[in-house]
mmCIF file of C-alpha atoms in Angstrom:
data_model
loop_
_atom_site.group_PDB
_atom_site.id
_atom_site.type_symbol
_atom_site.label_atom_id
_atom_site.label_comp_id
_atom_site.label_asym_id
_atom_site.label_seq_id
_atom_site.Cartn_x
_atom_site.Cartn_y
_atom_site.Cartn_z
ATOM 1 C CA UNK A 295 -14.166 -12.394 0.522
ATOM 2 C CA UNK A 296 -12.338 -10.090 2.289
ATOM 3 C CA UNK A 297 -11.097 -6.474 1.504
ATOM 4 C CA UNK A 298 -8.491 -7.531 -0.750
ATOM 5 C CA UNK A 299 -9.748 -10.109 -3.055
ATOM 6 C CA UNK A 300 -8.931 -13.666 -2.287
ATOM 7 C CA UNK A 301 -5.085 -13.221 -1.250
ATOM 8 C CA UNK A 302 -5.742 -16.430 0.969
ATOM 9 C CA UNK A 303 -5.242 -18.390 -2.646
ATOM 10 C CA UNK A 304 -2.369 -16.912 -3.449
ATOM 11 C CA UNK A 305 0.951 -18.600 -2.231
ATOM 12 C CA UNK A 306 4.056 -16.831 -0.055
ATOM 13 C CA UNK A 307 6.425 -16.601 -2.697
ATOM 14 C CA UNK A 308 3.470 -13.914 -4.484
ATOM 15 C CA UNK A 309 2.669 -12.409 -1.649
ATOM 16 C CA UNK A 310 5.982 -11.616 -1.384
ATOM 17 C CA UNK A 311 6.404 -10.128 -4.519
ATOM 18 C CA UNK A 312 3.398 -8.362 -4.428
ATOM 19 C CA UNK A 313 4.360 -6.882 -1.168
ATOM 20 C CA UNK A 314 8.059 -5.838 -2.568
ATOM 21 C CA UNK A 315 5.609 -3.858 -5.154
ATOM 22 C CA UNK A 316 3.207 -2.482 -2.893
ATOM 23 C CA UNK A 317 5.956 -0.744 -0.934
ATOM 24 C CA UNK A 318 7.345 0.545 -4.152
ATOM 25 C CA UNK A 319 4.322 2.045 -4.705
ATOM 26 C CA UNK A 320 3.477 3.437 -1.247
ATOM 27 C CA UNK A 321 7.129 5.741 -1.628
ATOM 28 C CA UNK A 322 6.614 6.657 -5.151
ATOM 29 C CA UNK A 323 3.619 8.056 -3.777
ATOM 30 C CA UNK A 324 5.310 9.821 -0.604
ATOM 31 C CA UNK A 325 7.574 10.884 -3.261
ATOM 32 C CA UNK A 326 4.479 12.708 -5.716
ATOM 33 C CA UNK A 327 2.561 13.992 -2.637
ATOM 34 C CA UNK A 328 5.954 15.405 -1.189
ATOM 35 C CA UNK A 329 7.003 17.091 -4.514
ATOM 36 C CA UNK A 330 3.154 18.164 -5.478
ATOM 37 C CA UNK A 331 3.126 19.837 -1.520
ATOM 38 C CA UNK A 332 6.281 22.013 -2.583
ATOM 39 C CA UNK A 333 4.388 23.392 -5.684
ATOM 40 C CA UNK A 334 1.890 24.951 -3.045
ATOM 41 C CA UNK A 335 -2.135 24.258 -2.212
ATOM 42 C CA UNK A 336 -2.891 23.956 -5.945
ATOM 43 C CA UNK A 337 -3.547 20.377 -6.015
ATOM 44 C CA UNK A 338 -4.831 19.530 -3.337
ATOM 45 C CA UNK A 339 -7.669 17.513 -4.202
ATOM 46 C CA UNK A 340 -5.069 15.416 -6.513
ATOM 47 C CA UNK A 341 -2.906 15.380 -2.858
ATOM 48 C CA UNK A 342 -5.986 13.691 -1.292
ATOM 49 C CA UNK A 343 -6.358 11.291 -3.716
ATOM 50 C CA UNK A 344 -3.023 10.188 -3.549
ATOM 51 C CA UNK A 345 -2.979 9.791 0.369
ATOM 52 C CA UNK A 346 -6.375 7.981 0.330
ATOM 53 C CA UNK A 347 -4.824 5.707 -2.308
ATOM 54 C CA UNK A 348 -1.199 5.482 -0.066
ATOM 55 C CA UNK A 349 -3.146 4.793 2.909
ATOM 56 C CA UNK A 350 -5.125 2.115 1.003
ATOM 57 C CA UNK A 351 -1.349 0.668 -0.019
ATOM 58 C CA UNK A 352 -0.035 0.584 3.096
ATOM 59 C CA UNK A 353 -3.972 -1.525 4.848
ATOM 60 C CA UNK A 354 -2.503 -3.857 1.897
ATOM 61 C CA UNK A 355 0.682 -4.167 3.197
ATOM 62 C CA UNK A 356 -0.029 -4.469 6.651
ATOM 63 C CA UNK A 357 -2.481 -7.097 5.061
ATOM 64 C CA UNK A 358 0.134 -8.788 3.698
ATOM 65 C CA UNK A 359 3.225 -9.009 6.098
ATOM 66 C CA UNK A 360 0.320 -10.133 8.770
ATOM 67 C CA UNK A 361 -0.703 -13.131 6.538
ATOM 68 C CA UNK A 362 3.338 -13.765 6.286
ATOM 69 C CA UNK A 363 3.491 -13.657 9.926
ATOM 70 C CA UNK A 364 3.028 -17.092 11.554
ATOM 71 C CA UNK A 365 1.175 -16.832 14.461
ATOM 72 C CA UNK A 366 2.974 -17.191 17.652
ATOM 73 C CA UNK A 367 1.465 -19.350 19.884
ATOM 74 C CA UNK A 368 2.090 -17.887 23.625
#
């Protein structure tokens, strides 16, 4: 089993919907991190956790994009 659950069993349509949602979440995290950083170093632990979550989403997005992109044999 892969790190992101069993994505191999999901249809491309479901993966496209998830991809849109994960990109939205990634963008929202980016905005939240920026807002917290502007307030100062008060919430360093929160910022660190949000950045880790953002990286996990980025990995998941890349995995889904790779799955949806057909292999091209040169």
